[in-house]
Short mmCIF file of C-alpha atoms in Angstrom, two decimals:
data_model
loop_
_atom_site.label_atom_id
_atom_site.label_comp_id
_atom_site.label_asym_id
_atom_site.label_seq_id
_atom_site.Cartn_x
_atom_site.Cartn_y
_atom_site.Cartn_z
CA UNK A 435 -39.39 -0.81 29.52
CA UNK A 436 -36.69 1.58 28.30
CA UNK A 437 -38.63 2.69 25.28
CA UNK A 438 -38.59 5.99 23.47
CA UNK A 439 -41.36 7.52 21.42
CA UNK A 440 -39.34 8.13 18.25
CA UNK A 441 -42.31 8.66 15.98
CA UNK A 442 -43.39 11.56 18.09
CA UNK A 443 -40.33 13.50 16.91
CA UNK A 444 -40.49 15.74 13.86
CA UNK A 445 -39.50 14.05 10.66
CA UNK A 446 -36.52 16.35 10.32
CA UNK A 447 -35.17 15.24 13.67
CA UNK A 448 -35.05 11.68 12.44
CA UNK A 449 -33.44 12.80 9.21
CA UNK A 450 -35.09 10.08 7.22
CA UNK A 451 -38.63 8.79 6.60
CA UNK A 452 -38.96 5.43 8.24
CA UNK A 453 -40.01 2.83 5.63
CA UNK A 454 -43.34 1.22 5.49
CA UNK A 455 -41.83 -2.14 6.44
CA UNK A 456 -41.15 -0.70 9.92
CA UNK A 457 -44.83 -0.94 10.75
CA UNK A 458 -45.58 -3.37 13.54
CA UNK A 459 -48.09 -3.96 16.30
CA UNK A 460 -46.11 -1.36 18.32
CA UNK A 461 -45.50 1.14 15.56
CA UNK A 462 -45.55 4.13 17.89
CA UNK A 463 -42.74 2.78 20.09
CA UNK A 464 -38.99 2.82 19.51
CA UNK A 465 -36.05 1.18 21.19
CA UNK A 466 -33.03 3.49 21.58
CA UNK A 467 -29.82 1.46 21.89
CA UNK A 468 -28.43 4.05 24.38
CA UNK A 469 -31.17 3.07 26.76
CA UNK A 470 -29.93 -0.52 26.66
CA UNK A 471 -26.37 0.47 27.61
CA UNK A 472 -24.77 1.03 24.20
CA UNK A 473 -21.84 3.49 24.11
CA UNK A 474 -21.06 5.25 20.84
CA UNK A 475 -17.38 5.81 21.53
CA UNK A 476 -15.92 3.37 18.92
CA UNK A 477 -14.16 1.46 21.69
CA UNK A 478 -16.77 -0.19 23.94
CA UNK A 479 -18.02 -3.56 22.73
CA UNK A 480 -21.75 -3.06 22.21
CA UNK A 481 -22.88 -6.49 20.97
CA UNK A 482 -24.89 -7.27 24.15
CA UNK A 483 -26.61 -3.91 24.26
CA UNK A 484 -27.56 -3.91 20.58
CA UNK A 485 -28.87 -7.44 20.77
CA UNK A 486 -30.82 -6.58 23.91
CA UNK A 487 -32.57 -3.74 22.07
CA UNK A 488 -33.39 -6.01 19.09
CA UNK A 489 -34.69 -8.74 21.44
CA UNK A 490 -36.84 -6.28 23.31
CA UNK A 491 -38.40 -5.02 20.12
CA UNK A 492 -39.06 -8.59 18.92
CA UNK A 493 -40.62 -9.52 22.27
CA UNK A 494 -42.91 -6.53 22.11
CA UNK A 495 -44.20 -7.75 18.73
CA UNK A 496 -41.92 -5.51 16.63
CA UNK A 497 -40.56 -2.05 16.53
CA UNK A 498 -37.74 0.28 15.59
CA UNK A 499 -34.28 -0.15 17.07
CA UNK A 500 -32.81 3.33 16.88
CA UNK A 501 -29.05 4.04 16.63
CA UNK A 502 -28.30 7.75 17.14
CA UNK A 503 -25.09 9.36 15.81
CA UNK A 504 -21.83 7.80 17.08
CA UNK A 505 -19.57 4.82 16.47
CA UNK A 506 -20.96 1.64 17.89
CA UNK A 507 -18.33 -1.14 17.96
CA UNK A 508 -19.97 -4.58 17.86
CA UNK A 509 -19.72 -8.23 17.01
CA UNK A 510 -22.38 -10.15 15.25
CA UNK A 511 -26.01 -9.26 15.89
CA UNK A 512 -29.18 -11.04 14.88
CA UNK A 513 -32.22 -9.32 13.45
CA UNK A 514 -35.66 -10.73 14.30
CA UNK A 515 -39.16 -10.57 12.81
CA UNK A 516 -40.93 -7.22 12.65
CA UNK A 517 -37.77 -5.35 13.75
CA UNK A 518 -36.29 -2.36 11.94
CA UNK A 519 -32.69 -1.43 12.58
CA UNK A 520 -32.55 2.31 11.96
CA UNK A 521 -29.18 4.04 11.63
CA UNK A 522 -29.47 7.81 12.06
CA UNK A 523 -27.19 9.98 9.88
CA UNK A 524 -23.87 9.90 11.66
CA UNK A 525 -24.40 6.49 13.21
CA UNK A 526 -21.80 3.83 12.40
CA UNK A 527 -22.24 0.11 13.12
CA UNK A 528 -18.54 -0.74 13.40
CA UNK A 529 -17.60 -4.40 13.00
CA UNK A 530 -15.17 -5.94 15.53
CA UNK A 531 -11.86 -7.34 14.31
CA UNK A 532 -11.91 -10.20 16.80
CA UNK A 533 -13.34 -13.56 15.73
CA UNK A 534 -14.61 -14.36 19.23
CA UNK A 535 -17.10 -11.51 18.88
CA UNK A 536 -18.88 -13.35 16.07
CA UNK A 537 -20.86 -16.48 16.80
CA UNK A 538 -21.19 -19.16 14.11
CA UNK A 539 -24.38 -18.36 12.24
CA UNK A 540 -26.44 -19.68 9.36
CA UNK A 541 -27.63 -22.98 8.04
CA UNK A 542 -26.20 -22.63 4.53
CA UNK A 543 -22.99 -24.16 3.13
CA UNK A 544 -19.74 -22.79 4.67
CA UNK A 545 -16.84 -21.85 2.40
CA UNK A 546 -14.02 -19.29 2.15
CA UNK A 547 -16.54 -16.68 1.03
CA UNK A 548 -19.14 -17.44 3.68
CA UNK A 549 -17.44 -18.95 6.78
CA UNK A 550 -20.52 -18.50 8.99
CA UNK A 551 -19.69 -15.17 10.79
CA UNK A 552 -21.64 -12.01 9.99
CA UNK A 553 -21.96 -8.52 11.40
CA UNK A 554 -25.72 -8.48 10.78
CA UNK A 555 -27.59 -11.75 10.46
CA UNK A 556 -31.20 -12.95 10.21
CA UNK A 557 -32.63 -16.44 9.82
CA UNK A 558 -36.19 -17.10 8.62
CA UNK A 559 -37.31 -13.71 9.90
CA UNK A 560 -40.32 -11.80 8.56
CA UNK A 561 -40.75 -8.09 7.83
CA UNK A 562 -37.23 -6.97 8.73
CA UNK A 563 -35.69 -3.64 7.73
CA UNK A 564 -32.30 -2.02 7.77
CA UNK A 565 -32.72 1.66 7.06
CA UNK A 566 -31.47 5.21 7.68
CA UNK A 567 -28.63 7.43 6.52
CA UNK A 568 -25.98 5.87 8.74
CA UNK A 569 -23.19 3.45 7.92
CA UNK A 570 -22.32 -0.21 8.43
CA UNK A 571 -18.51 -0.43 8.47
CA UNK A 572 -16.79 -3.85 8.36
CA UNK A 573 -13.20 -2.48 8.59
CA UNK A 574 -12.28 -4.55 5.63
CA UNK A 575 -8.80 -3.17 4.91
CA UNK A 576 -7.62 -4.43 8.30
CA UNK A 577 -8.45 -8.03 7.19
CA UNK A 578 -6.35 -7.84 4.00
CA UNK A 579 -2.72 -8.00 3.09
CA UNK A 580 -0.79 -7.60 -0.23
CA UNK A 581 -0.35 -10.82 -2.16
CA UNK A 582 3.04 -9.73 -3.25
CA UNK A 583 2.86 -11.31 -6.70
CA UNK A 584 5.18 -9.94 -9.41
CA UNK A 585 3.44 -7.51 -11.77
CA UNK A 586 2.38 -8.80 -15.14
CA UNK A 587 3.45 -7.06 -18.35
CA UNK A 588 0.94 -4.59 -19.72
CA UNK A 589 -0.20 -6.84 -22.59
CA UNK A 590 -1.28 -9.50 -20.06
CA UNK A 591 -3.20 -7.22 -17.68
CA UNK A 592 -6.48 -7.82 -19.61
CA UNK A 593 -6.91 -11.09 -17.66
CA UNK A 594 -6.11 -9.66 -14.25
CA UNK A 595 -8.33 -8.05 -11.59
CA UNK A 596 -6.84 -5.41 -9.27
CA UNK A 597 -8.84 -6.88 -6.36
CA UNK A 598 -6.64 -9.99 -6.54
CA UNK A 599 -3.61 -7.97 -5.40
CA UNK A 600 -4.98 -8.34 -1.84
CA UNK A 601 -5.58 -11.57 0.04
CA UNK A 602 -7.26 -12.16 3.42
CA UNK A 603 -4.91 -12.54 6.42
CA UNK A 604 -7.03 -15.38 7.72
CA UNK A 605 -10.51 -15.45 9.20
CA UNK A 606 -12.91 -12.73 8.26
CA UNK A 607 -16.69 -12.13 8.71
CA UNK A 608 -18.46 -12.77 5.35
CA UNK A 609 -21.00 -11.90 4.12
CA UNK A 610 -21.09 -8.78 6.25
CA UNK A 611 -24.88 -8.61 6.12
CA UNK A 612 -26.39 -12.08 5.62
CA UNK A 613 -30.09 -12.79 5.54
CA UNK A 614 -31.23 -16.44 5.18
CA UNK A 615 -34.69 -17.67 4.44
CA UNK A 616 -36.38 -14.30 5.28
CA UNK A 617 -39.50 -12.75 3.78
CA UNK A 618 -40.58 -9.15 3.28
CA UNK A 619 -37.07 -7.64 3.57
CA UNK A 620 -36.26 -4.01 3.05
CA UNK A 621 -32.79 -2.40 3.01
CA UNK A 622 -32.86 1.25 2.31
CA UNK A 623 -30.76 4.46 2.41
CA UNK A 624 -27.75 3.22 4.32
CA UNK A 625 -24.05 3.12 3.38
CA UNK A 626 -22.26 -0.15 3.71
CA UNK A 627 -18.47 0.12 3.48
CA UNK A 628 -15.30 -1.96 3.73
CA UNK A 629 -16.67 -5.47 3.86
CA UNK A 630 -13.97 -8.00 4.59
CA UNK A 631 -15.63 -10.42 2.12
CA UNK A 632 -19.05 -10.51 0.48
CA UNK A 633 -21.02 -7.45 1.52
CA UNK A 634 -24.86 -8.08 1.32
CA UNK A 635 -26.35 -11.45 0.67
CA UNK A 636 -30.06 -12.35 0.87
CA UNK A 637 -30.18 -16.16 0.54
CA UNK A 638 -33.39 -18.13 -0.04
CA UNK A 639 -35.42 -14.99 0.69
CA UNK A 640 -38.74 -13.84 -0.73
CA UNK A 641 -39.95 -10.26 -1.35
CA UNK A 642 -36.75 -8.27 -0.97
CA UNK A 643 -36.39 -4.53 -1.61
CA UNK A 644 -32.84 -3.00 -1.72
CA UNK A 645 -33.21 0.71 -2.46
CA UNK A 646 -30.94 3.73 -2.46
CA UNK A 647 -27.98 2.13 -0.69
CA UNK A 648 -24.39 3.35 -1.11
CA UNK A 649 -21.71 0.69 -1.14
CA UNK A 650 -17.97 1.44 -0.78
CA UNK A 651 -15.47 -1.41 -0.48
CA UNK A 652 -11.73 -1.67 -0.63
CA UNK A 653 -10.59 -3.58 -3.72
CA UNK A 654 -9.98 -6.95 -2.11
CA UNK A 655 -10.82 -10.32 -3.62
CA UNK A 656 -14.31 -11.68 -2.87
CA UNK A 657 -15.69 -8.27 -1.85
CA UNK A 658 -18.84 -8.80 -3.85
CA UNK A 659 -21.38 -5.99 -3.52
CA UNK A 660 -24.90 -7.55 -3.59
CA UNK A 661 -25.21 -11.32 -3.97
CA UNK A 662 -28.83 -12.44 -4.50
CA UNK A 663 -28.78 -16.17 -3.91
CA UNK A 664 -31.77 -18.43 -4.52
CA UNK A 665 -34.27 -15.59 -3.92
CA UNK A 666 -37.66 -14.77 -5.43
CA UNK A 667 -39.33 -11.39 -6.04
CA UNK A 668 -36.33 -9.07 -5.56
CA UNK A 669 -36.23 -5.39 -6.43
CA UNK A 670 -32.86 -3.53 -6.41
CA UNK A 671 -32.94 0.12 -7.41
CA UNK A 672 -31.11 3.44 -7.12
CA UNK A 673 -27.91 1.96 -5.65
CA UNK A 674 -24.39 3.37 -5.97
CA UNK A 675 -21.87 0.56 -5.85
CA UNK A 676 -18.04 0.72 -5.82
CA UNK A 677 -16.43 -2.58 -4.90
CA UNK A 678 -13.56 -4.91 -5.70
CA UNK A 679 -15.36 -8.08 -6.85
CA UNK A 680 -18.67 -8.71 -8.64
CA UNK A 681 -20.97 -5.72 -8.04
CA UNK A 682 -24.41 -7.41 -8.37
CA UNK A 683 -24.23 -11.15 -8.68
CA UNK A 684 -27.13 -13.66 -8.86
CA UNK A 685 -26.41 -17.15 -7.33
CA UNK A 686 -28.48 -20.29 -6.68
CA UNK A 687 -27.65 -21.44 -3.17
CA UNK A 688 -30.60 -21.52 -0.83
CA UNK A 689 -31.21 -22.02 2.90
CA UNK A 690 -29.80 -24.95 4.86
CA UNK A 691 -27.64 -26.09 1.98
CA UNK A 692 -30.51 -26.39 -0.54
CA UNK A 693 -30.43 -25.23 -4.14
CA UNK A 694 -33.31 -22.89 -4.96
CA UNK A 695 -34.74 -20.97 -7.91
CA UNK A 696 -33.46 -17.45 -8.34
CA UNK A 697 -36.36 -15.68 -10.08
CA UNK A 698 -38.40 -12.53 -10.59
CA UNK A 699 -35.38 -10.25 -9.93
CA UNK A 700 -35.28 -6.66 -11.19
CA UNK A 701 -32.31 -4.28 -11.00
CA UNK A 702 -32.69 -0.68 -12.19
CA UNK A 703 -31.24 2.85 -11.88
CA UNK A 704 -27.94 1.77 -10.45
CA UNK A 705 -24.42 3.17 -10.85
CA UNK A 706 -21.69 0.50 -10.72
CA UNK A 707 -17.90 0.25 -10.77
CA UNK A 708 -15.58 -2.57 -9.84
CA UNK A 709 -12.40 -4.37 -11.01
CA UNK A 710 -14.46 -7.51 -11.63
CA UNK A 711 -17.97 -7.92 -13.11
CA UNK A 712 -20.83 -5.45 -13.10
CA UNK A 713 -24.09 -7.40 -13.44
CA UNK A 714 -23.50 -11.12 -13.36
CA UNK A 715 -25.36 -14.49 -13.19
CA UNK A 716 -23.23 -17.13 -11.43
CA UNK A 717 -21.41 -18.73 -10.11
CA UNK A 718 -22.49 -21.09 -8.56
CA UNK A 719 -25.36 -22.03 -10.91
CA UNK A 720 -26.69 -25.41 -9.62
CA UNK A 721 -30.21 -23.96 -9.42
CA UNK A 722 -32.44 -22.38 -12.09
CA UNK A 723 -32.79 -18.72 -12.96
CA UNK A 724 -35.85 -17.12 -14.60
CA UNK A 725 -37.47 -13.75 -15.14
CA UNK A 726 -34.47 -11.46 -14.66
CA UNK A 727 -34.45 -7.73 -15.66
CA UNK A 728 -31.55 -5.26 -15.56
CA UNK A 729 -32.19 -1.74 -16.87
CA UNK A 730 -31.46 1.99 -16.87
CA UNK A 731 -28.02 1.84 -15.31
CA UNK A 732 -24.41 2.98 -15.65
CA UNK A 733 -21.41 0.67 -15.41
CA UNK A 734 -18.07 2.54 -15.56
CA UNK A 735 -14.31 2.47 -14.95
CA UNK A 736 -11.67 5.16 -14.93
CA UNK A 737 -8.88 5.65 -17.40
CA UNK A 738 -6.37 3.68 -15.34
CA UNK A 739 -4.67 0.33 -16.14
CA UNK A 740 -6.93 -2.32 -17.67
CA UNK A 741 -6.70 -4.61 -14.61
CA UNK A 742 -8.52 -1.89 -12.62
CA UNK A 743 -11.46 -1.86 -15.05
CA UNK A 744 -14.75 -3.78 -15.05
CA UNK A 745 -14.17 -7.18 -16.63
CA UNK A 746 -17.70 -7.82 -17.94
CA UNK A 747 -20.42 -5.25 -17.83
CA UNK A 748 -23.02 -7.94 -18.39
CA UNK A 749 -21.92 -11.57 -17.65
CA UNK A 750 -24.55 -14.25 -18.02
CA UNK A 751 -23.26 -17.69 -17.02
CA UNK A 752 -24.66 -21.17 -16.61
CA UNK A 753 -21.88 -23.76 -16.03
CA UNK A 754 -23.16 -25.99 -13.18
CA UNK A 755 -25.92 -28.01 -14.76
CA UNK A 756 -29.14 -25.96 -14.62
CA UNK A 757 -31.08 -23.45 -16.61
CA UNK A 758 -31.17 -19.68 -17.26
CA UNK A 759 -34.45 -18.83 -19.01
CA UNK A 760 -35.80 -15.30 -19.51
CA UNK A 761 -33.33 -12.34 -19.16
CA UNK A 762 -34.14 -8.82 -20.33
CA UNK A 763 -31.40 -6.15 -20.21
CA UNK A 764 -31.93 -2.62 -21.52
CA UNK A 765 -30.64 0.93 -21.56
CA UNK A 766 -27.19 0.46 -20.06
CA UNK A 767 -24.37 2.92 -20.56
CA UNK A 768 -20.82 1.58 -20.15
CA UNK A 769 -17.46 3.36 -20.10
CA UNK A 770 -14.07 1.66 -20.09
CA UNK A 771 -15.60 -1.76 -19.43
CA UNK A 772 -13.32 -4.50 -20.78
CA UNK A 773 -16.10 -6.76 -22.12
CA UNK A 774 -19.52 -5.20 -22.33
CA UNK A 775 -21.41 -8.42 -23.03
CA UNK A 776 -20.31 -12.02 -22.23
CA UNK A 777 -22.76 -14.97 -22.37
CA UNK A 778 -21.42 -18.42 -21.44
CA UNK A 779 -23.03 -21.87 -21.24
CA UNK A 780 -20.54 -24.45 -19.98
CA UNK A 781 -20.28 -27.82 -18.23
CA UNK A 782 -18.06 -27.18 -15.29
CA UNK A 783 -20.24 -29.31 -12.95
CA UNK A 784 -22.81 -32.01 -13.38
CA UNK A 785 -26.52 -31.26 -12.83
CA UNK A 786 -27.86 -31.96 -9.34
CA UNK A 787 -30.75 -34.34 -8.85
CA UNK A 788 -34.02 -32.59 -9.72
CA UNK A 789 -32.37 -29.69 -11.59
CA UNK A 790 -33.85 -28.64 -14.91
CA UNK A 791 -31.88 -29.54 -18.11
CA UNK A 792 -28.77 -27.42 -18.73
CA UNK A 793 -29.75 -24.41 -20.83
CA UNK A 794 -29.22 -20.75 -21.52
CA UNK A 795 -32.17 -19.34 -23.47
CA UNK A 796 -34.56 -16.43 -24.05
CA UNK A 797 -32.13 -13.54 -23.56
CA UNK A 798 -32.98 -10.03 -24.88
CA UNK A 799 -30.34 -7.32 -24.67
CA UNK A 800 -31.07 -3.84 -26.13
CA UNK A 801 -30.07 -0.25 -25.81
CA UNK A 802 -26.41 -0.82 -24.81
CA UNK A 803 -23.94 2.01 -25.47
CA UNK A 804 -20.35 1.12 -24.55
CA UNK A 805 -17.11 3.01 -25.16
CA UNK A 806 -13.56 2.02 -24.27
CA UNK A 807 -14.05 -1.73 -24.82
CA UNK A 808 -10.74 -3.70 -24.58
CA UNK A 809 -11.95 -7.32 -24.98
CA UNK A 810 -14.34 -8.92 -27.46
CA UNK A 811 -17.93 -9.61 -26.63
CA UNK A 812 -18.91 -13.29 -26.80
CA UNK A 813 -21.79 -15.71 -26.81
CA UNK A 814 -20.48 -19.27 -26.40
CA UNK A 815 -21.92 -22.66 -25.64
CA UNK A 816 -20.06 -25.97 -25.79
CA UNK A 817 -20.44 -28.98 -28.07
CA UNK A 818 -23.74 -30.65 -27.23
CA UNK A 819 -25.10 -27.69 -25.23
CA UNK A 820 -25.98 -24.62 -27.29
CA UNK A 821 -27.11 -21.19 -26.20
CA UNK A 822 -30.62 -20.61 -27.56
CA UNK A 823 -32.88 -17.68 -28.47
CA UNK A 824 -30.73 -14.66 -27.99
CA UNK A 825 -31.58 -11.21 -29.37
CA UNK A 826 -29.17 -8.28 -29.22
CA UNK A 827 -30.50 -5.10 -30.73
CA UNK A 828 -29.94 -1.31 -30.86
CA UNK A 829 -26.41 -1.71 -29.48
CA UNK A 830 -23.35 0.48 -30.06
CA UNK A 831 -19.99 -0.85 -28.97
CA UNK A 832 -16.68 1.00 -29.49
CA UNK A 833 -13.46 -1.03 -29.08
CA UNK A 834 -9.97 0.36 -28.51
CA UNK A 835 -8.30 -3.03 -28.54
CA UNK A 836 -6.42 -2.75 -31.90
CA UNK A 837 -6.36 -6.48 -32.74
CA UNK A 838 -3.58 -7.85 -34.96
CA UNK A 839 -3.55 -10.18 -37.96
CA UNK A 840 -2.12 -12.86 -35.70
CA UNK A 841 -5.08 -12.56 -33.34
CA UNK A 842 -7.42 -12.98 -36.37
CA UNK A 843 -5.90 -16.48 -36.84
CA UNK A 844 -6.41 -17.54 -33.21
CA UNK A 845 -8.19 -20.83 -32.59
CA UNK A 846 -10.48 -20.42 -29.60
CA UNK A 847 -10.36 -23.32 -27.13
CA UNK A 848 -13.61 -24.79 -25.84
CA UNK A 849 -12.69 -24.74 -22.13
CA UNK A 850 -15.95 -26.47 -21.16
CA UNK A 851 -14.95 -26.90 -17.53
CA UNK A 852 -13.40 -23.53 -16.78
CA UNK A 853 -14.67 -20.88 -14.45
CA UNK A 854 -16.74 -18.59 -16.72
CA UNK A 855 -14.89 -15.34 -17.22
CA UNK A 856 -14.65 -13.41 -20.47
CA UNK A 857 -10.87 -13.44 -20.17
CA UNK A 858 -10.42 -17.24 -20.22
CA UNK A 859 -10.30 -17.58 -24.02
CA UNK A 860 -7.47 -15.16 -24.67
CA UNK A 861 -7.78 -12.93 -27.72
CA UNK A 862 -10.69 -13.69 -29.94
CA UNK A 863 -10.44 -13.62 -33.81
CA UNK A 864 -13.13 -10.88 -33.90
CA UNK A 865 -13.22 -7.42 -32.32
CA UNK A 866 -17.01 -6.97 -31.98
CA UNK A 867 -18.71 -10.37 -31.27
CA UNK A 868 -17.39 -13.96 -31.29
CA UNK A 869 -20.32 -16.45 -31.38
CA UNK A 870 -20.09 -20.21 -31.18
CA UNK A 871 -22.53 -23.09 -30.48
CA UNK A 872 -25.67 -21.01 -30.64
CA UNK A 873 -29.15 -21.62 -32.00
CA UNK A 874 -31.63 -18.87 -32.94
CA UNK A 875 -29.60 -15.62 -32.70
CA UNK A 876 -30.86 -12.22 -33.73
CA UNK A 877 -28.38 -9.35 -34.15
CA UNK A 878 -30.32 -6.23 -35.08
CA UNK A 879 -29.20 -2.61 -35.28
CA UNK A 880 -25.63 -3.14 -34.18
CA UNK A 881 -22.97 -0.49 -34.63
CA UNK A 882 -19.52 -1.96 -34.02
CA UNK A 883 -16.67 0.53 -33.99
CA UNK A 884 -12.93 -0.21 -33.96
CA UNK A 885 -11.95 3.18 -32.74
CA UNK A 886 -8.19 2.71 -33.33
CA UNK A 887 -8.46 0.20 -36.21
CA UNK A 888 -8.40 -3.58 -36.04
CA UNK A 889 -7.25 -6.31 -38.36
CA UNK A 890 -9.98 -8.74 -37.27
CA UNK A 891 -13.54 -9.14 -38.54
CA UNK A 892 -16.26 -7.38 -36.60
CA UNK A 893 -18.29 -10.58 -36.15
CA UNK A 894 -17.25 -14.23 -36.30
CA UNK A 895 -19.95 -16.93 -36.02
CA UNK A 896 -18.89 -20.58 -35.69
CA UNK A 897 -21.40 -23.47 -35.54
CA UNK A 898 -24.51 -21.28 -35.38
CA UNK A 899 -27.99 -22.34 -36.50
CA UNK A 900 -30.68 -19.88 -37.49
CA UNK A 901 -29.27 -16.37 -37.34
CA UNK A 902 -30.53 -13.06 -38.49
CA UNK A 903 -28.09 -10.11 -38.93
CA UNK A 904 -29.80 -6.88 -39.84
CA UNK A 905 -29.02 -3.16 -39.88
CA UNK A 906 -25.36 -3.79 -39.13
CA UNK A 907 -22.73 -1.07 -39.51
CA UNK A 908 -19.16 -1.91 -38.59
CA UNK A 909 -15.66 -0.62 -39.07
CA UNK A 910 -13.98 -2.70 -41.74
CA UNK A 911 -10.88 -4.73 -40.87
CA UNK A 912 -7.67 -2.93 -41.68
CA UNK A 913 -6.49 -5.71 -44.04
CA UNK A 914 -8.19 -8.06 -46.51
CA UNK A 915 -10.51 -9.86 -44.09
CA UNK A 916 -14.27 -9.82 -44.25
CA UNK A 917 -16.28 -7.69 -41.83
CA UNK A 918 -18.55 -10.71 -41.05
CA UNK A 919 -17.35 -14.31 -41.08
CA UNK A 920 -19.88 -17.20 -40.98
CA UNK A 921 -18.25 -20.63 -40.39
CA UNK A 922 -20.40 -23.78 -40.36
CA UNK A 923 -23.49 -21.64 -40.15
CA UNK A 924 -26.82 -23.07 -41.11
CA UNK A 925 -29.79 -20.88 -42.12
CA UNK A 926 -28.75 -17.26 -41.96
CA UNK A 927 -30.52 -14.15 -43.19
CA UNK A 928 -28.36 -10.99 -43.64
CA UNK A 929 -30.32 -7.97 -44.69
CA UNK A 930 -30.43 -4.19 -44.39
CA UNK A 931 -26.69 -3.92 -43.66
CA UNK A 932 -24.17 -1.47 -45.02
CA UNK A 933 -20.56 -2.15 -45.89
CA UNK A 934 -18.06 0.50 -44.72
CA UNK A 935 -16.36 2.37 -47.51
CA UNK A 936 -13.09 0.75 -48.53
CA UNK A 937 -13.99 -2.68 -47.23
CA UNK A 938 -12.13 -5.62 -48.75
CA UNK A 939 -15.10 -7.87 -48.19
CA UNK A 940 -18.38 -7.64 -46.30
CA UNK A 941 -19.25 -11.30 -45.68
CA UNK A 942 -17.24 -14.50 -45.89
CA UNK A 943 -18.82 -17.99 -45.72
CA UNK A 944 -16.48 -20.84 -44.58
CA UNK A 945 -16.97 -24.39 -43.43
CA UNK A 946 -18.32 -27.45 -45.18
CA UNK A 947 -21.49 -27.43 -42.96
CA UNK A 948 -22.46 -23.97 -44.12
CA UNK A 949 -25.84 -23.83 -45.82
CA UNK A 950 -28.94 -21.69 -46.33
CA UNK A 951 -27.14 -18.32 -46.26
CA UNK A 952 -29.36 -15.54 -47.78
CA UNK A 953 -27.87 -12.15 -48.34
CA UNK A 954 -30.42 -9.60 -49.56
CA UNK A 955 -31.44 -5.94 -49.35
CA UNK A 956 -27.97 -4.69 -48.27
CA UNK A 957 -25.94 -1.67 -49.41
CA UNK A 958 -22.54 -3.32 -50.14
CA UNK A 959 -21.06 -0.91 -52.63
CA UNK A 960 -18.34 0.03 -50.15
CA UNK A 961 -16.87 -3.52 -50.31
CA UNK A 962 -14.54 -4.49 -53.09
CA UNK A 963 -16.01 -8.05 -52.86
CA UNK A 964 -19.44 -8.12 -51.27
CA UNK A 965 -19.44 -11.85 -50.46
CA UNK A 966 -16.79 -14.60 -50.58
CA UNK A 967 -17.11 -18.36 -50.32
CA UNK A 968 -14.50 -20.74 -49.02
CA UNK A 969 -13.54 -23.60 -51.31
CA UNK A 970 -15.38 -26.10 -49.12
CA UNK A 971 -18.66 -24.13 -49.30
CA UNK A 972 -21.14 -25.31 -51.92
CA UNK A 973 -22.14 -22.82 -54.54
CA UNK A 974 -25.78 -23.28 -53.53
CA UNK A 975 -25.04 -22.54 -49.84
CA UNK A 976 -25.07 -18.78 -50.32
CA UNK A 977 -27.80 -16.86 -52.11
CA UNK A 978 -27.41 -13.22 -53.07
CA UNK A 979 -30.65 -11.22 -53.65
#
């Protein structure tokens, strides 16, 4: 039956410990693709031989399809239940450049990011694994061409992404590895490189482990790293990701065009760089998200032009009519990330039938250390839809933006219907945090540094209800502005803070709706004027203790 007893070989000969998910009713048998006619010369089309090995393993009740060192050119292949695709060190699964080598696959919605052609695909399979120290190579650069757009001036690069300098020539396989409606999935140890579009997407899957993979993509548009879409019980760990578009992105599309909950997802011990977003929720966000954890990771960019840098280290978005509820983010180091934290609740799309009410709530972010920030952090809802229950604590952010007096006067547009990107608002009137349309916000233990000086306040809050600001230290604005500005804020408690030496003012209260501001237990001797009130603010609205 053209089988090979792989497990009889010494572990060093295999070069990698086969994962537990490889277990099957025939766990002592392997299926070597060479014995099914595959030729590792990088020229012979091996789709039929590889699929024959997978089908034989599935027919036998499961097993390991073994790819030895060499370059195996192939079109789209389909993984099946209880089958492990094992790529030995030196083995390359090389994607064909010809559309006819990819059959239309998948029951989900088709769009420019996911046209229905994939190098590796599975549909409602159980206990599937892709493992080893080999490489899946999509030959992405051969699908791209320069856009040829004129360069923007340096002061406008903050809103650009280097990946958008390339556009697809036409058709392309995407996502490169696409798993729909599968359960008990394990992807471990492999390198995936040069995806022509999205790289790895589990959709509507349950119990997914992605561990220790290395991802290297050319910086083309839509080259997302890992897109977790409508999945439950997902663990991503120890991954090294360098890609052009969003590195780890949580979406809500499910199988066969359905919208599904994306929940119980943990991401930890990862190293990430991109010219787009690092860890992101959305888009699309038609389905609900809950119980999401991101921890113990590094998000970084080099010292090159700002359009080559990560746009948002953490981007939490809900703009398509559903709910994000329960996000915990901790112990993240960032370097040269444009916007370390961006939280957005918008109304780009109407809620679908049966979706929970639009909401962004129960977010805890702690232990963030970011240097080289070039855009302001933001937490923004829209009129009628407020972000709720957000805590940001033990965070140090160092900005090199050097905002001007003119920026401090900027009026921030609502942009309820826009695609959620931290760059859409232009320059904010604060250098640390801009907060608007939020209820129940806790800012504790923040250190906000304007490393090169800045004329803007450190924090501006507009239309915020129930806020606590404690243990704040911030670089004072270079002019006469206050370090903290509260506009139309109701019920605020500011305590345990310290004004920087030479501050013109620590806190300014503006807006006729402002009320219930309590300032107590602070060390404000460094400020010439500890607290100022605008003319429209009632004398009883601010209490100093």
